[in-house]
CSV table of C-alpha atoms in Angstrom, one decimal:
chain,number,residue,atom,x,y,z
A,143,MET,CA,0.0,0.0,0.0
A,144,ARG,CA,2.3,2.7,-1.2
A,145,CYS,CA,1.4,6.4,-1.2
A,146,ARG,CA,3.0,8.7,-3.6
A,147,VAL,CA,3.1,12.2,-2.4
A,148,SER,CA,2.5,14.8,-5.0
A,149,LEU,CA,2.8,18.6,-4.8
A,150,LEU,CA,-0.1,18.7,-7.2
A,151,GLN,CA,-3.5,17.6,-5.8
A,152,ARG,CA,-4.3,14.2,-7.3
A,153,CYS,CA,-7.7,13.9,-5.5
A,154,PRO,CA,-11.2,14.2,-6.8
A,155,VAL,CA,-11.7,17.0,-4.3
A,156,THR,CA,-12.2,20.5,-5.8
A,157,GLN,CA,-10.6,22.5,-3.0
A,158,THR,CA,-8.3,21.5,-0.1
A,159,ALA,CA,-8.1,23.2,3.2
A,160,PHE,CA,-4.3,22.6,3.4
A,161,GLN,CA,-1.6,23.0,0.8
A,162,PRO,CA,1.8,21.4,0.6
A,163,GLY,CA,4.2,23.2,3.0
A,164,ASP,CA,1.4,24.3,5.4
A,165,ARG,CA,2.3,24.0,9.1
A,166,VAL,CA,-0.4,22.0,10.9
A,167,VAL,CA,-1.0,20.5,14.3
A,168,LEU,CA,-2.2,17.0,14.7
A,169,PRO,CA,-2.8,16.2,18.4
A,170,PRO,CA,-1.2,14.4,20.1
A,171,TYR,CA,1.7,14.3,17.7
A,172,GLY,CA,2.3,18.1,17.6
A,173,ILE,CA,3.5,20.3,14.7
A,174,GLY,CA,3.8,18.8,11.3
A,175,VAL,CA,4.1,19.9,7.7
A,176,VAL,CA,1.7,18.9,4.9
A,177,GLN,CA,3.8,17.2,2.3
A,178,GLY,CA,1.0,16.8,-0.2
A,179,THR,CA,-2.0,14.6,-0.9
A,180,CYS,CA,-2.2,11.0,-2.0
A,181,GLN,CA,-4.7,8.2,-2.8
A,182,ARG,CA,-4.8,5.1,-0.6
A,183,PRO,CA,-7.2,2.2,-1.0
A,184,VAL,CA,-9.6,1.8,1.8
A,185,GLY,CA,-12.4,-0.8,1.6
A,186,GLY,CA,-11.9,-1.2,-2.1
A,187,HIS,CA,-12.2,2.5,-2.9
A,188,ASP,CA,-9.4,5.0,-3.2
A,189,GLN,CA,-9.5,7.7,-0.6
A,190,ALA,CA,-7.7,11.0,-0.6
A,191,TYR,CA,-5.3,11.7,2.3
A,192,TYR,CA,-3.0,14.5,3.4
A,193,GLN,CA,0.4,13.2,4.2
A,194,VAL,CA,1.8,15.0,7.2
A,195,THR,CA,5.4,14.7,8.4
A,196,PHE,CA,6.9,15.7,11.7
A,197,ALA,CA,10.3,17.3,12.3
A,198,ASN,CA,13.1,15.3,13.8
A,199,THR,CA,11.3,12.0,13.3
A,200,THR,CA,10.5,9.6,10.5
A,201,SER,CA,6.8,9.6,11.6
A,202,ARG,CA,4.1,10.4,9.1
A,203,ALA,CA,0.4,10.6,9.4
A,204,TYR,CA,-2.3,10.2,6.8
A,205,VAL,CA,-5.3,12.3,7.4
A,206,PRO,CA,-8.5,12.1,5.3
A,207,VAL,CA,-8.9,15.1,3.0
A,208,ALA,CA,-12.7,14.8,3.3
A,209,ALA,CA,-12.6,15.2,7.1
A,210,PRO,CA,-9.4,16.5,8.6
A,211,GLU,CA,-11.2,17.9,11.6
A,212,GLY,CA,-12.3,14.4,12.5
A,213,ALA,CA,-8.6,13.5,13.2
A,214,GLY,CA,-8.0,16.8,14.9
A,215,LEU,CA,-5.9,18.3,12.2
A,216,ARG,CA,-5.8,22.1,12.3
A,217,ALA,CA,-3.6,25.0,11.0
A,218,ALA,CA,-0.7,25.9,13.3
A,219,LEU,CA,-0.7,29.3,14.9
A,220,THR,CA,0.7,32.3,13.0
A,221,ALA,CA,2.4,35.5,14.1
A,222,GLY,CA,-1.1,37.1,14.0
A,223,ASP,CA,-2.2,34.8,16.8
A,224,MET,CA,0.7,35.7,19.2
A,225,PRO,CA,-0.9,38.8,20.9
A,226,ALA,CA,-4.0,36.7,22.0
A,227,LEU,CA,-1.8,33.8,23.0
A,228,LEU,CA,0.5,36.1,25.1
A,229,ALA,CA,-2.5,37.6,26.8
A,230,SER,CA,-3.8,34.1,27.6
A,231,LEU,CA,-0.4,33.1,29.0
A,232,SER,CA,-0.1,36.2,31.1
A,233,SER,CA,-3.4,36.8,32.8
A,234,SER,CA,-5.9,34.0,32.4
A,235,THR,CA,-7.6,32.0,35.1
A,236,LEU,CA,-9.0,28.5,35.0
A,237,ASN,CA,-11.2,27.1,37.7
A,238,LEU,CA,-9.5,23.7,38.1
A,239,PRO,CA,-11.0,21.2,40.6
A,240,ARG,CA,-9.1,20.9,43.8
A,241,GLN,CA,-9.9,17.2,44.0
A,242,TRP,CA,-7.0,15.4,42.3
A,243,ALA,CA,-9.0,12.9,40.1
A,244,ALA,CA,-11.3,15.5,38.7
A,245,ARG,CA,-8.4,18.0,38.1
A,246,HIS,CA,-6.4,15.2,36.4
A,247,ARG,CA,-9.3,14.4,34.1
A,248,ARG,CA,-9.8,18.1,33.2
A,249,VAL,CA,-6.1,18.7,32.6
A,250,ALA,CA,-5.8,15.5,30.5
A,251,GLU,CA,-8.7,16.7,28.3
A,252,ILE,CA,-7.0,20.1,27.7
A,253,LEU,CA,-3.7,18.5,26.9
A,254,ALA,CA,-5.3,16.0,24.5
A,255,SER,CA,-7.3,18.7,22.7
A,256,GLY,CA,-4.1,20.5,21.7
A,257,ASP,CA,-5.9,23.8,21.5
A,258,PRO,CA,-3.2,26.4,22.0
A,259,PHE,CA,-5.4,28.9,23.8
A,260,GLU,CA,-6.7,26.3,26.2
A,261,LEU,CA,-3.1,25.2,26.8
A,262,ALA,CA,-2.1,28.8,27.4
A,263,VAL,CA,-4.9,29.2,30.0
A,264,LEU,CA,-3.9,25.9,31.7
A,265,THR,CA,-0.2,27.0,31.7
A,266,CYS,CA,-1.1,30.3,33.2
A,267,GLU,CA,-3.1,28.7,36.0
A,268,LEU,CA,-0.6,25.9,36.8
A,269,ARG,CA,2.2,28.4,36.7
A,270,ARG,CA,0.3,30.5,39.3
A,271,TRP,CA,-0.2,27.5,41.5
A,272,ASN,CA,3.5,26.6,41.2
A,273,VAL,CA,4.7,30.0,42.2
A,274,GLN,CA,2.2,30.2,45.1
A,275,ARG,CA,2.6,26.8,46.7
A,276,GLY,CA,4.5,24.4,44.4
A,277,LEU,CA,2.9,21.7,42.3
A,278,PRO,CA,2.5,18.0,43.0
A,279,ASP,CA,4.5,15.8,40.5
A,280,LEU,CA,1.6,15.0,38.1
A,281,ASP,CA,0.5,18.7,37.9
A,282,ARG,CA,4.2,19.7,37.3
A,283,GLN,CA,4.3,17.1,34.5
A,284,ALA,CA,1.1,18.6,33.0
A,285,LEU,CA,2.6,22.1,33.2
A,286,ARG,CA,5.7,21.0,31.4
A,287,ARG,CA,3.7,19.1,28.8
A,288,ALA,CA,1.6,22.2,28.1
A,289,ILE,CA,4.7,24.3,27.8
A,290,ARG,CA,6.3,21.9,25.4
A,291,LEU,CA,3.2,21.8,23.2
A,292,LEU,CA,3.1,25.6,23.1
A,293,GLU,CA,6.8,25.9,22.4
A,294,GLN,CA,6.3,23.6,19.4
A,295,GLU,CA,3.5,25.7,18.1
A,296,VAL,CA,5.5,29.0,18.5
A,297,SER,CA,8.8,27.6,17.2
A,298,GLY,CA,9.8,28.9,13.8
A,299,LEU,CA,7.7,32.1,14.0
A,300,GLN,CA,9.9,35.1,13.6
A,301,ASP,CA,8.0,37.9,15.3
A,302,GLY,CA,8.5,40.0,18.4
A,303,GLU,CA,5.4,38.7,20.1
A,304,ALA,CA,6.4,35.1,19.4
A,305,GLU,CA,9.7,35.8,21.0
A,306,ARG,CA,7.9,37.2,24.1
A,307,VAL,CA,5.8,34.1,24.2
A,308,GLN,CA,8.9,31.9,24.0
A,309,GLN,CA,10.6,33.9,26.8
A,310,LEU,CA,7.5,33.6,29.0
A,311,LEU,CA,7.4,29.8,28.4
A,312,VAL,CA,11.1,29.5,29.4
A,313,THR,CA,10.5,31.5,32.5
A,314,ALA,CA,7.5,29.3,33.4
A,315,TRP,CA,9.6,26.2,32.9
A,316,ASN,CA,12.3,27.4,35.3
A,317,GLU,CA,10.2,28.9,38.0
A,318,SER,CA,10.1,27.5,41.5
A,319,PRO,CA,7.7,28.2,44.4
A,320,GLN,CA,8.1,31.3,46.4
A,321,ASP,CA,9.5,30.8,49.9
């Protein structure tokens, strides 16, 4: 079952949402690049798929052209999104449950969604908790996972706001509780 990637669309679809070279996010894999589209046989019929590759890995994903949102595929953030992301990272609040199991469930949902603005709000709240009183190990792991996902999303953007976001993420990574 070989898939030949073409920079020209070879699918019977009139318009694609993603073009070769577009930066995309595919939770839980992270940032990838659309290499092109291809046809793959499924159930005796050829189906059109985006081929997405991921940096620093040999991993690839094939996402149906007809329903990319069903797989969670979305466009990566752009420089224009940075002011809103920075605002979410700086001053958001999230009413996380105090009871561990309920909080863990909610945090896992946010991390799995890969939504950068939800991740920013989660990061802001966990960062606040960390500075105020320190975080238990699983919450600290969640904070670091959220930071890594946001760093991936912002990496490669050459913009003053993107640099400020990156600096804020580095600060959050290295903060420790106040004494």
